[in-house]
PDB file of C-alpha atoms in Angstrom:
ATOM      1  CA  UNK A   1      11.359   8.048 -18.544  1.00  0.00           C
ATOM      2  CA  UNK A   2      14.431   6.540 -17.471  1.00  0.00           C
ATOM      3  CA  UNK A   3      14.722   2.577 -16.369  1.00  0.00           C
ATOM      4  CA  UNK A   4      11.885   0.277 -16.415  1.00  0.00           C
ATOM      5  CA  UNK A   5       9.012   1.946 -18.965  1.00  0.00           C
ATOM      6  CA  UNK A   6       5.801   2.338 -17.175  1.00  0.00           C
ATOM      7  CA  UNK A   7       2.333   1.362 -19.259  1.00  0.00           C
ATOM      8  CA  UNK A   8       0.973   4.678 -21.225  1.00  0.00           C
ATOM      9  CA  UNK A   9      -2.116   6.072 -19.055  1.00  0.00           C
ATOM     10  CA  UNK A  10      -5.027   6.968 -20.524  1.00  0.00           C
ATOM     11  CA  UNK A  11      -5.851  10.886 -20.350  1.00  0.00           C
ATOM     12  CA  UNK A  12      -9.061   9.556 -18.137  1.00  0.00           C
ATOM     13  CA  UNK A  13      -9.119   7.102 -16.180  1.00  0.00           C
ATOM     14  CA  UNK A  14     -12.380   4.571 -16.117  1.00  0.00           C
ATOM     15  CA  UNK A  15     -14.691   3.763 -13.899  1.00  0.00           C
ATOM     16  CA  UNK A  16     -12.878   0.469 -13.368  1.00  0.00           C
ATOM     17  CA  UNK A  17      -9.340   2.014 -12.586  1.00  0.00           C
ATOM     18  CA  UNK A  18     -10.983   4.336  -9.565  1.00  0.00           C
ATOM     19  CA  UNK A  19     -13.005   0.815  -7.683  1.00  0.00           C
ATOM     20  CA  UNK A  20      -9.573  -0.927  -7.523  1.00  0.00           C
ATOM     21  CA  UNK A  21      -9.140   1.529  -4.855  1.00  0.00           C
ATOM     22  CA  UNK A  22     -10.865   1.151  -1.608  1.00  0.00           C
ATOM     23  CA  UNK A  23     -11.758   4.830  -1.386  1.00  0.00           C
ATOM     24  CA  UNK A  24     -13.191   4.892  -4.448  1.00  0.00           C
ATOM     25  CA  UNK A  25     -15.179   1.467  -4.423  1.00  0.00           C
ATOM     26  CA  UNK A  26     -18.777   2.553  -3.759  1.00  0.00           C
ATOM     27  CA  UNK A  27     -19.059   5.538  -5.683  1.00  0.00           C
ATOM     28  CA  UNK A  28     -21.423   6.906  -8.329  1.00  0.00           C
ATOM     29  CA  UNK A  29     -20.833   6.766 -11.885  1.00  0.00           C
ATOM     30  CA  UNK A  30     -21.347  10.445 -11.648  1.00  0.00           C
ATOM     31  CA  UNK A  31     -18.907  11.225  -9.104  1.00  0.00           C
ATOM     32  CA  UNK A  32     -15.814   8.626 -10.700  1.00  0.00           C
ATOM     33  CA  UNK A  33     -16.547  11.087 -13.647  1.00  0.00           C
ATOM     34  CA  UNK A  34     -15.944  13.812 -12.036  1.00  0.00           C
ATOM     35  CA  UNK A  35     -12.279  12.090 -10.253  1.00  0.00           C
ATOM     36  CA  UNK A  36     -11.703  11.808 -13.829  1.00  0.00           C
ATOM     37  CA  UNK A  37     -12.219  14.920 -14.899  1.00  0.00           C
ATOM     38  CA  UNK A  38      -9.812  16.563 -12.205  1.00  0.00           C
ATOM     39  CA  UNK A  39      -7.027  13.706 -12.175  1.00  0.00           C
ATOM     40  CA  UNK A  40      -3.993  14.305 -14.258  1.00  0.00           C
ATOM     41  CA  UNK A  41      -1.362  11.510 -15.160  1.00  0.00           C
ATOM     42  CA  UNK A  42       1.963  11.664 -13.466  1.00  0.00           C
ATOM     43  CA  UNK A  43       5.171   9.437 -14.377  1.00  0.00           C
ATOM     44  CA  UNK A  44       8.546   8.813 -12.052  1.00  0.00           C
ATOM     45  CA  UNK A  45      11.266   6.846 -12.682  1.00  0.00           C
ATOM     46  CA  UNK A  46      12.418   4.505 -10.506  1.00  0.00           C
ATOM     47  CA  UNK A  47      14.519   6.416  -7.414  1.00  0.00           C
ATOM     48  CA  UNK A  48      12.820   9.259  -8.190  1.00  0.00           C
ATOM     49  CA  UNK A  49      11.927  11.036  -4.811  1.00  0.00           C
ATOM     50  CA  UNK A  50       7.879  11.954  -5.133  1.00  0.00           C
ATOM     51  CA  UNK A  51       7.525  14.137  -1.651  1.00  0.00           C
ATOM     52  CA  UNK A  52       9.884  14.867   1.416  1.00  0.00           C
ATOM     53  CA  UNK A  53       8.132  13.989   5.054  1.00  0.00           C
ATOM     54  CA  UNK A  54       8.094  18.258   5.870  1.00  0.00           C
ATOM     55  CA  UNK A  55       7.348  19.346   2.240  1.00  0.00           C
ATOM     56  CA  UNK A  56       4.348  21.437   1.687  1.00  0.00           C
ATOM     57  CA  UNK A  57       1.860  18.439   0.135  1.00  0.00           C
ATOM     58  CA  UNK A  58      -1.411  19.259  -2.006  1.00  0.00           C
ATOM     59  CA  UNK A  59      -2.271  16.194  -3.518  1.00  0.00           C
ATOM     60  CA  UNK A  60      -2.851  12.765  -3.392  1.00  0.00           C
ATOM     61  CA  UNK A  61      -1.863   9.780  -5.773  1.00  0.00           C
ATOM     62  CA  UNK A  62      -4.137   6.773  -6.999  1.00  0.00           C
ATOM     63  CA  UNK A  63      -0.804   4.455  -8.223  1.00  0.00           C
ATOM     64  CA  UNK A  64      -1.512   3.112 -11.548  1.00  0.00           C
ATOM     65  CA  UNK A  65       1.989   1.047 -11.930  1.00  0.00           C
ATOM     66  CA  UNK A  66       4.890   0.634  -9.492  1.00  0.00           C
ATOM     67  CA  UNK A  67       6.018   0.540  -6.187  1.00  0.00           C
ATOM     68  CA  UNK A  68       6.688   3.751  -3.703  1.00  0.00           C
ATOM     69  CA  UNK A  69       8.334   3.475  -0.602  1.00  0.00           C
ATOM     70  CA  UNK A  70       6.916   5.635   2.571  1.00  0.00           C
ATOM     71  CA  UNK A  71       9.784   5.775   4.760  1.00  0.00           C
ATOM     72  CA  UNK A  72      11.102   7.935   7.724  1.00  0.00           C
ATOM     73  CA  UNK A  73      14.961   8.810   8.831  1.00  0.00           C
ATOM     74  CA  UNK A  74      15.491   9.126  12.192  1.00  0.00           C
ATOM     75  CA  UNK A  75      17.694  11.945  13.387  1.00  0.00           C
ATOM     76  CA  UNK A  76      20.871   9.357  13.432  1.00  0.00           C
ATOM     77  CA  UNK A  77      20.157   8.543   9.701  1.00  0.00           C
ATOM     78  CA  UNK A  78      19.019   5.776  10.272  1.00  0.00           C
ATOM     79  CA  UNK A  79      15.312   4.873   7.772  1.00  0.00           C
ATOM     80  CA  UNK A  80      12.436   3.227   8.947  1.00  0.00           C
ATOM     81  CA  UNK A  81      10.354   2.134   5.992  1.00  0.00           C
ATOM     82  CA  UNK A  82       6.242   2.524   7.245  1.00  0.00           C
ATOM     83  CA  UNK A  83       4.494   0.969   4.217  1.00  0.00           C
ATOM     84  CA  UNK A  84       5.577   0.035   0.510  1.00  0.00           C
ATOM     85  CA  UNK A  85       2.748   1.677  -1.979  1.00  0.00           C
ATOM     86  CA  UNK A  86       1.533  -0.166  -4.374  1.00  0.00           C
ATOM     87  CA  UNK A  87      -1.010  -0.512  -7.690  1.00  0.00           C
ATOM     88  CA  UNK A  88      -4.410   0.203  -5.846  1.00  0.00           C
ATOM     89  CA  UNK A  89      -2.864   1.999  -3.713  1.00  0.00           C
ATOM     90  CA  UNK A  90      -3.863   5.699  -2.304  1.00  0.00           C
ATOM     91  CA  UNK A  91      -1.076   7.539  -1.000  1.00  0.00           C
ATOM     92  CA  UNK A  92      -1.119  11.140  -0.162  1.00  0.00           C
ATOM     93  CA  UNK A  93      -4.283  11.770   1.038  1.00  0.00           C
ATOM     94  CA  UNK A  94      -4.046  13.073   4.717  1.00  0.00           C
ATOM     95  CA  UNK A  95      -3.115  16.582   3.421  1.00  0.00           C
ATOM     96  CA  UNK A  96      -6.251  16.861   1.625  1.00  0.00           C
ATOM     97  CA  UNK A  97      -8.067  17.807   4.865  1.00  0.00           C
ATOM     98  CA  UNK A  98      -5.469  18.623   7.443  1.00  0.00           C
ATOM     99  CA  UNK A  99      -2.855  20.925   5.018  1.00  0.00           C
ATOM    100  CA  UNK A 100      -0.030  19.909   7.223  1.00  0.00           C
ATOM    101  CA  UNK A 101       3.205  19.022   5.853  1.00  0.00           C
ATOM    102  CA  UNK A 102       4.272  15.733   4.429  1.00  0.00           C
ATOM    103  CA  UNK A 103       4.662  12.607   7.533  1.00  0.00           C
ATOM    104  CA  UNK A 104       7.105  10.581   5.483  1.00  0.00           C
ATOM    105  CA  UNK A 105       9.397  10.540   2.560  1.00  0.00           C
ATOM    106  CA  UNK A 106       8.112   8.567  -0.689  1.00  0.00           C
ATOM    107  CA  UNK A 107      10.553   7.028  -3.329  1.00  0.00           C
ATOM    108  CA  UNK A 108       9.750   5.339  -6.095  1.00  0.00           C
ATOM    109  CA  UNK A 109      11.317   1.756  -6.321  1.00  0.00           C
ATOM    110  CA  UNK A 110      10.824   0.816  -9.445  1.00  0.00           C
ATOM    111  CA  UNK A 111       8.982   3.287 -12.073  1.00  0.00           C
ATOM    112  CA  UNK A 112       5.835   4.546 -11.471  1.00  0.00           C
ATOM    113  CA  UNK A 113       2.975   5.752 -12.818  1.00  0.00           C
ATOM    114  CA  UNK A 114      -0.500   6.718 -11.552  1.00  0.00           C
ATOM    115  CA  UNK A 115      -3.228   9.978 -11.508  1.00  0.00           C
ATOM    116  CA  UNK A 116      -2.603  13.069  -9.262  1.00  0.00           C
ATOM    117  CA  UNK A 117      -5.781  14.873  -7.837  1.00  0.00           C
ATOM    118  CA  UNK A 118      -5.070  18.143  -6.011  1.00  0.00           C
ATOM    119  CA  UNK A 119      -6.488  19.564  -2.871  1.00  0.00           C
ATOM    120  CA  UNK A 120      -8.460  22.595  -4.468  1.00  0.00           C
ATOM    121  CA  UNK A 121     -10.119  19.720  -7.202  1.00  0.00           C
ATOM    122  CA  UNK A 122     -11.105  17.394  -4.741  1.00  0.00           C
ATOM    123  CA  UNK A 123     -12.705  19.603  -2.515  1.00  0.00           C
ATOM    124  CA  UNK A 124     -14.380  20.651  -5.609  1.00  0.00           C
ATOM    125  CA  UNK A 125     -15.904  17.304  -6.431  1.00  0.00           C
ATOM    126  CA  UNK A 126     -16.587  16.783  -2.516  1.00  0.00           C
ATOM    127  CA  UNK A 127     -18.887  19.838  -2.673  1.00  0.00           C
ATOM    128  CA  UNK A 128     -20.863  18.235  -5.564  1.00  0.00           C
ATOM    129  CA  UNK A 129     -20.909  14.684  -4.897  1.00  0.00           C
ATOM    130  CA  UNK A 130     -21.589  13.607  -1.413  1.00  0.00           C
ATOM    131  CA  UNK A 131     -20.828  10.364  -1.627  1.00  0.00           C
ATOM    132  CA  UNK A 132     -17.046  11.442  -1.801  1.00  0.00           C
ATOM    133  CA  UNK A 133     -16.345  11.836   1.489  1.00  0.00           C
ATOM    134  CA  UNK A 134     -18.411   9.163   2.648  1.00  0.00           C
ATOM    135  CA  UNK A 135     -16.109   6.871   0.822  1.00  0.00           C
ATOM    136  CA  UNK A 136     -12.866   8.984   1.889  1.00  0.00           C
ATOM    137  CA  UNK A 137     -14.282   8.107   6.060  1.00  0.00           C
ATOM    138  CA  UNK A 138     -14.536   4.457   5.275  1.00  0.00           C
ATOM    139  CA  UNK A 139     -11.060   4.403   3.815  1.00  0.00           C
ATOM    140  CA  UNK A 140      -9.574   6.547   6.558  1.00  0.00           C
ATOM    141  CA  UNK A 141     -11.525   4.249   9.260  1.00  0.00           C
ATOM    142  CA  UNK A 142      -9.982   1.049   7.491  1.00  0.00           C
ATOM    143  CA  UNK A 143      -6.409   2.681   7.326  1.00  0.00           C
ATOM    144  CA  UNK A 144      -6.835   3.074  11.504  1.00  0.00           C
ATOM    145  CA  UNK A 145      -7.482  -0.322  11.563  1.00  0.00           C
ATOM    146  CA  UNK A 146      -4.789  -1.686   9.410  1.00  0.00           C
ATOM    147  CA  UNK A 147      -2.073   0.779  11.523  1.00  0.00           C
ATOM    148  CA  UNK A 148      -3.265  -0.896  14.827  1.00  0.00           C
ATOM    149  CA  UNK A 149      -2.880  -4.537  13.675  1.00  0.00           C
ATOM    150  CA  UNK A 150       0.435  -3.367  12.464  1.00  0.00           C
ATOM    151  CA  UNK A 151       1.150  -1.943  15.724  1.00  0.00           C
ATOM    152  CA  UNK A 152      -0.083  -4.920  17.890  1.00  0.00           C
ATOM    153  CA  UNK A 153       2.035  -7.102  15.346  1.00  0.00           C
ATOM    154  CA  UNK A 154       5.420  -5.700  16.273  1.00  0.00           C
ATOM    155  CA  UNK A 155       4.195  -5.546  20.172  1.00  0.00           C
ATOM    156  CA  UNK A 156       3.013  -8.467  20.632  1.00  0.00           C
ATOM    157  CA  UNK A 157       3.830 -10.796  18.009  1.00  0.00           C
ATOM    158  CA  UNK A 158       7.543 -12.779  17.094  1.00  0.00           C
ATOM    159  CA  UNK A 159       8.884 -12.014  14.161  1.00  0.00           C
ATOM    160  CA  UNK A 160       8.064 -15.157  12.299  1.00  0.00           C
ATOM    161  CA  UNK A 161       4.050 -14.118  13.249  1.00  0.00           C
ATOM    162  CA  UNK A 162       4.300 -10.448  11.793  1.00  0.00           C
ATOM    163  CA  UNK A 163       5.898 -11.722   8.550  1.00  0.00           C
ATOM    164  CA  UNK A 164       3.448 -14.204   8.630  1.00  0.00           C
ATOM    165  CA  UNK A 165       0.514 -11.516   9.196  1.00  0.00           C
ATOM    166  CA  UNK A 166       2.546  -9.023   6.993  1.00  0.00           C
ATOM    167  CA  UNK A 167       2.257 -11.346   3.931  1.00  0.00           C
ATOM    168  CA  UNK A 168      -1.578 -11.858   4.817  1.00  0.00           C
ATOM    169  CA  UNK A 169      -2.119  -8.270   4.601  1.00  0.00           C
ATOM    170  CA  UNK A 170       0.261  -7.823   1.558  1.00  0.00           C
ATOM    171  CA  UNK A 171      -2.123 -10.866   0.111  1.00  0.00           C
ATOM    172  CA  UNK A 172      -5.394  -9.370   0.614  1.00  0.00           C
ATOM    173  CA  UNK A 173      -4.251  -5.892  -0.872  1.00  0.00           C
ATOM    174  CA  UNK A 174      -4.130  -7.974  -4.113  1.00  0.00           C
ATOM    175  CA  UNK A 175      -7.190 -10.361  -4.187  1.00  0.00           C
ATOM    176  CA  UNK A 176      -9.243  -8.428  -1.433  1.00  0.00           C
ATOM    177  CA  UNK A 177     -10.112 -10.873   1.926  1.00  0.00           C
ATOM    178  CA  UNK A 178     -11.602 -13.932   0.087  1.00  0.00           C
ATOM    179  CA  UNK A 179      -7.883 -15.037  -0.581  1.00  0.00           C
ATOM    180  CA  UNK A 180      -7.494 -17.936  -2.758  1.00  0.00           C
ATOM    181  CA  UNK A 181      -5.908 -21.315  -1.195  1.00  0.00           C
ATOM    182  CA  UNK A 182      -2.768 -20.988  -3.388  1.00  0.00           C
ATOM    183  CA  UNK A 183      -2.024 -17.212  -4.310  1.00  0.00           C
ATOM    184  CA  UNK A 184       1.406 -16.059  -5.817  1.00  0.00           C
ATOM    185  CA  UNK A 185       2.968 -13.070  -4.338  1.00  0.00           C
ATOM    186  CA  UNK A 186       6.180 -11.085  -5.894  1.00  0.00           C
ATOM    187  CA  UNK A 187       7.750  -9.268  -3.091  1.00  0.00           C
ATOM    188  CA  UNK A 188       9.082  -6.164  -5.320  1.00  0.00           C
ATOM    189  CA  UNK A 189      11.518  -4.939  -2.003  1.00  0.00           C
ATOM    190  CA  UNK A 190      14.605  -5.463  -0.883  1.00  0.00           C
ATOM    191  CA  UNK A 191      15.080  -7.852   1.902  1.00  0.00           C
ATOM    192  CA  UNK A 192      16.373  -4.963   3.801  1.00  0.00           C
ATOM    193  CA  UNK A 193      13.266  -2.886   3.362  1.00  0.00           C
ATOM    194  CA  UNK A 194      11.127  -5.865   4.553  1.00  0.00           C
ATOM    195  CA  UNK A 195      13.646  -5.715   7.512  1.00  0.00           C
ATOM    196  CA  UNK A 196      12.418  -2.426   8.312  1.00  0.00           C
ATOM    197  CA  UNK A 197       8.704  -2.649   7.789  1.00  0.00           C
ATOM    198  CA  UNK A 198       9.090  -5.278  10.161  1.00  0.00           C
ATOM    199  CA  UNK A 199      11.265  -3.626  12.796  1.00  0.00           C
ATOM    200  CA  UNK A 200      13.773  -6.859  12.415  1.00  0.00           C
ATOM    201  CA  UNK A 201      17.265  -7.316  11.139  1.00  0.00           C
ATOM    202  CA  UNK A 202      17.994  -8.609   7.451  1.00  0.00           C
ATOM    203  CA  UNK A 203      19.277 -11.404   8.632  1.00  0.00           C
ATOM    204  CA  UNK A 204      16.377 -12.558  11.057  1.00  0.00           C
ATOM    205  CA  UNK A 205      13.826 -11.836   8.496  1.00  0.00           C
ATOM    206  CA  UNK A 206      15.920 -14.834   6.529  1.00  0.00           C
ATOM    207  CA  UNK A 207      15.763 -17.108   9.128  1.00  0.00           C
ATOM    208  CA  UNK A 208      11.795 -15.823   9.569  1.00  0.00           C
ATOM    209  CA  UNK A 209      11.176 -16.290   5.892  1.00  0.00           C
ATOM    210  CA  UNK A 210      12.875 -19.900   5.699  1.00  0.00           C
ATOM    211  CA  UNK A 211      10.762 -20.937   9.051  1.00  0.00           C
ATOM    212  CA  UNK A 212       7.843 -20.096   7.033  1.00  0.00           C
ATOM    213  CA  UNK A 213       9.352 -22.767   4.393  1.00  0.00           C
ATOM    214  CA  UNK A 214       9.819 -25.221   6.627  1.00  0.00           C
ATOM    215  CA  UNK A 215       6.375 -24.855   8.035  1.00  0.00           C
ATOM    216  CA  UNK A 216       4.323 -25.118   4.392  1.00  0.00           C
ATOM    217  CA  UNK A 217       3.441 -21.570   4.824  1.00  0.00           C
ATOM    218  CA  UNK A 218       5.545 -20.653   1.313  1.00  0.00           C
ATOM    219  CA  UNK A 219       7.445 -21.659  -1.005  1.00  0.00           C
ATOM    220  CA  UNK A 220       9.711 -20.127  -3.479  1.00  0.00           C
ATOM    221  CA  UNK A 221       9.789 -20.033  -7.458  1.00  0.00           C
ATOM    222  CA  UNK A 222      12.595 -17.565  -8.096  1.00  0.00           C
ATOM    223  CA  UNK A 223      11.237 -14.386  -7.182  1.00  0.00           C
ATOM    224  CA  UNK A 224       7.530 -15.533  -6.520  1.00  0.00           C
ATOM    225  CA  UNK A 225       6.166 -17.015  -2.879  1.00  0.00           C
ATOM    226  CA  UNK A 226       3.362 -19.220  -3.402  1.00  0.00           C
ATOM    227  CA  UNK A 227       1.384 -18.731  -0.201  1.00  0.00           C
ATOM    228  CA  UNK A 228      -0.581 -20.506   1.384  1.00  0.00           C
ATOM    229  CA  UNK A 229      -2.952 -17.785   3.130  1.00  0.00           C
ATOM    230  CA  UNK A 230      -4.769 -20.670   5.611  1.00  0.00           C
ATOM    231  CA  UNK A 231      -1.270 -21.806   6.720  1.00  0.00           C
ATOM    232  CA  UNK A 232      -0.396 -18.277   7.121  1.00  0.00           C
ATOM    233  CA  UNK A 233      -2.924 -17.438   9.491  1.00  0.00           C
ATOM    234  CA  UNK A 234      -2.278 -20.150  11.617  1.00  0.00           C
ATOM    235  CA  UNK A 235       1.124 -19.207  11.853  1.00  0.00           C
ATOM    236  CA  UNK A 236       0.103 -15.397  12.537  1.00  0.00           C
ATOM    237  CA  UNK A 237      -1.981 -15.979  15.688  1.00  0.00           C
ATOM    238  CA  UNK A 238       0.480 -19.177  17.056  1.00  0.00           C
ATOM    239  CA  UNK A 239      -1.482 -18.524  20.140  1.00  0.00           C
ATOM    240  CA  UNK A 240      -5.225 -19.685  18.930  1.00  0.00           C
ATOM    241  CA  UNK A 241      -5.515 -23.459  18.596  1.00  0.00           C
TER     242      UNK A 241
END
């Protein structure tokens, strides 16, 4: 691989690797072994294009190690970045059940690593192990959630709110929702990709990110924020006292 080396993956992954993913959290030993059995590592290097939104899609990706950008381009060229992927991360999954095309474009930014499972092998385990899709309607119940907030955030929210409630969410990707009262963050995106997930201009989401200085919310050690989630979440509902 070209760029930034990605860790070596085992051949199959553990039960441990498979409950870092919310999917995947509940499930038997039996039916983990069986993900295993089907899954089969997959490497990119970083700017390597992993699926076109339109592409014929038959698999998802559990991301071991990196970061992929889900992004759209709007018929004036212009890209609106929905979501940056990354370790715990599923990606992929909607064609598993509705075999439509790709919704988005995904680019690795920075190499990547992680286990492919393909439509035909999933269903496979599904038939065998019930619990499967049990976990998949959680997951797919908690994504609906997560796109609403996201949606209310850039209706109804200022900008300093939804990067306030962005980093929250970022946050509790990492450490789940009992978030510790200090927790480091590396933000491993441009500032004009945050732009976009935010629907804001680079230079607003400056002035948003140095509010959130000013207010105790962060603070920055090179590349690191040090958050302060309680802070945060004050800041990301500025109208509840």
């Amino acid at each position: 691989m070209t760029g930034t080396q990605t860790k070596t993956l085992a051949t199959r992954p553990g039960h441990a690797f498979w409950r870092s993913f919310p999917m995947f959290e509940n499930l038997g030993d039996e039916t983990l072994a069986a993900l295993s059995e089907v899954a089969v590592a997959r490497e990119w290097p970083a700017g390597a294009v992993l699926f076109l939104r339109g592409e014929p899609g038959d698999y998802l990706l559990a991301i071991a190690e990196g970061r992929v950008k889900l992004s759209l381009v709007t018929p004036g060229g212009r890209e609106l970045a929905l979501a940056i992927a990354e370790p715990g991360t599923i990606i992929g999954e909607m064609v598993l059940f509705d075999e439509d095309p790709r919704s988005a474009d995904g680019t690795a930014l920075t190499a990547t690593c992680g286990y492919v499972v393909d439509r035909a092998a999933f269903r496979s385990v599904a038939e065998r192990h019930s619990d499967l899709m049990e976990g998949v309607a959680r997951f797919l119940c908690r994504r609906l959630r997560d796109t609403n907030d996201k949606l209310e955030s850039i209706a109804l929210y200022g900008l300093d709110a939804r990067l306030a409630r962005f980093l929250l969410f970022t946050l509790r990707q990492i450490h789940g929702d009992d978030l510790p009262d200090k927790a480091r963050l590396r933000l491993a995106i441009t500032q004009s990709d945050l732009a976009a997930v935010l629907g804001a201009s680079r230079p607003k989401v400056n002035r948003a990110l140095q509010a959130l200085i000013e207010d105790q919310a962060i603070q920055r050690e090179g590349e690191v924020l040090i958050c302060d989630p309680a802070r945060l979440r004050e800041l990301a509902d500025p109208d509840i006292e």
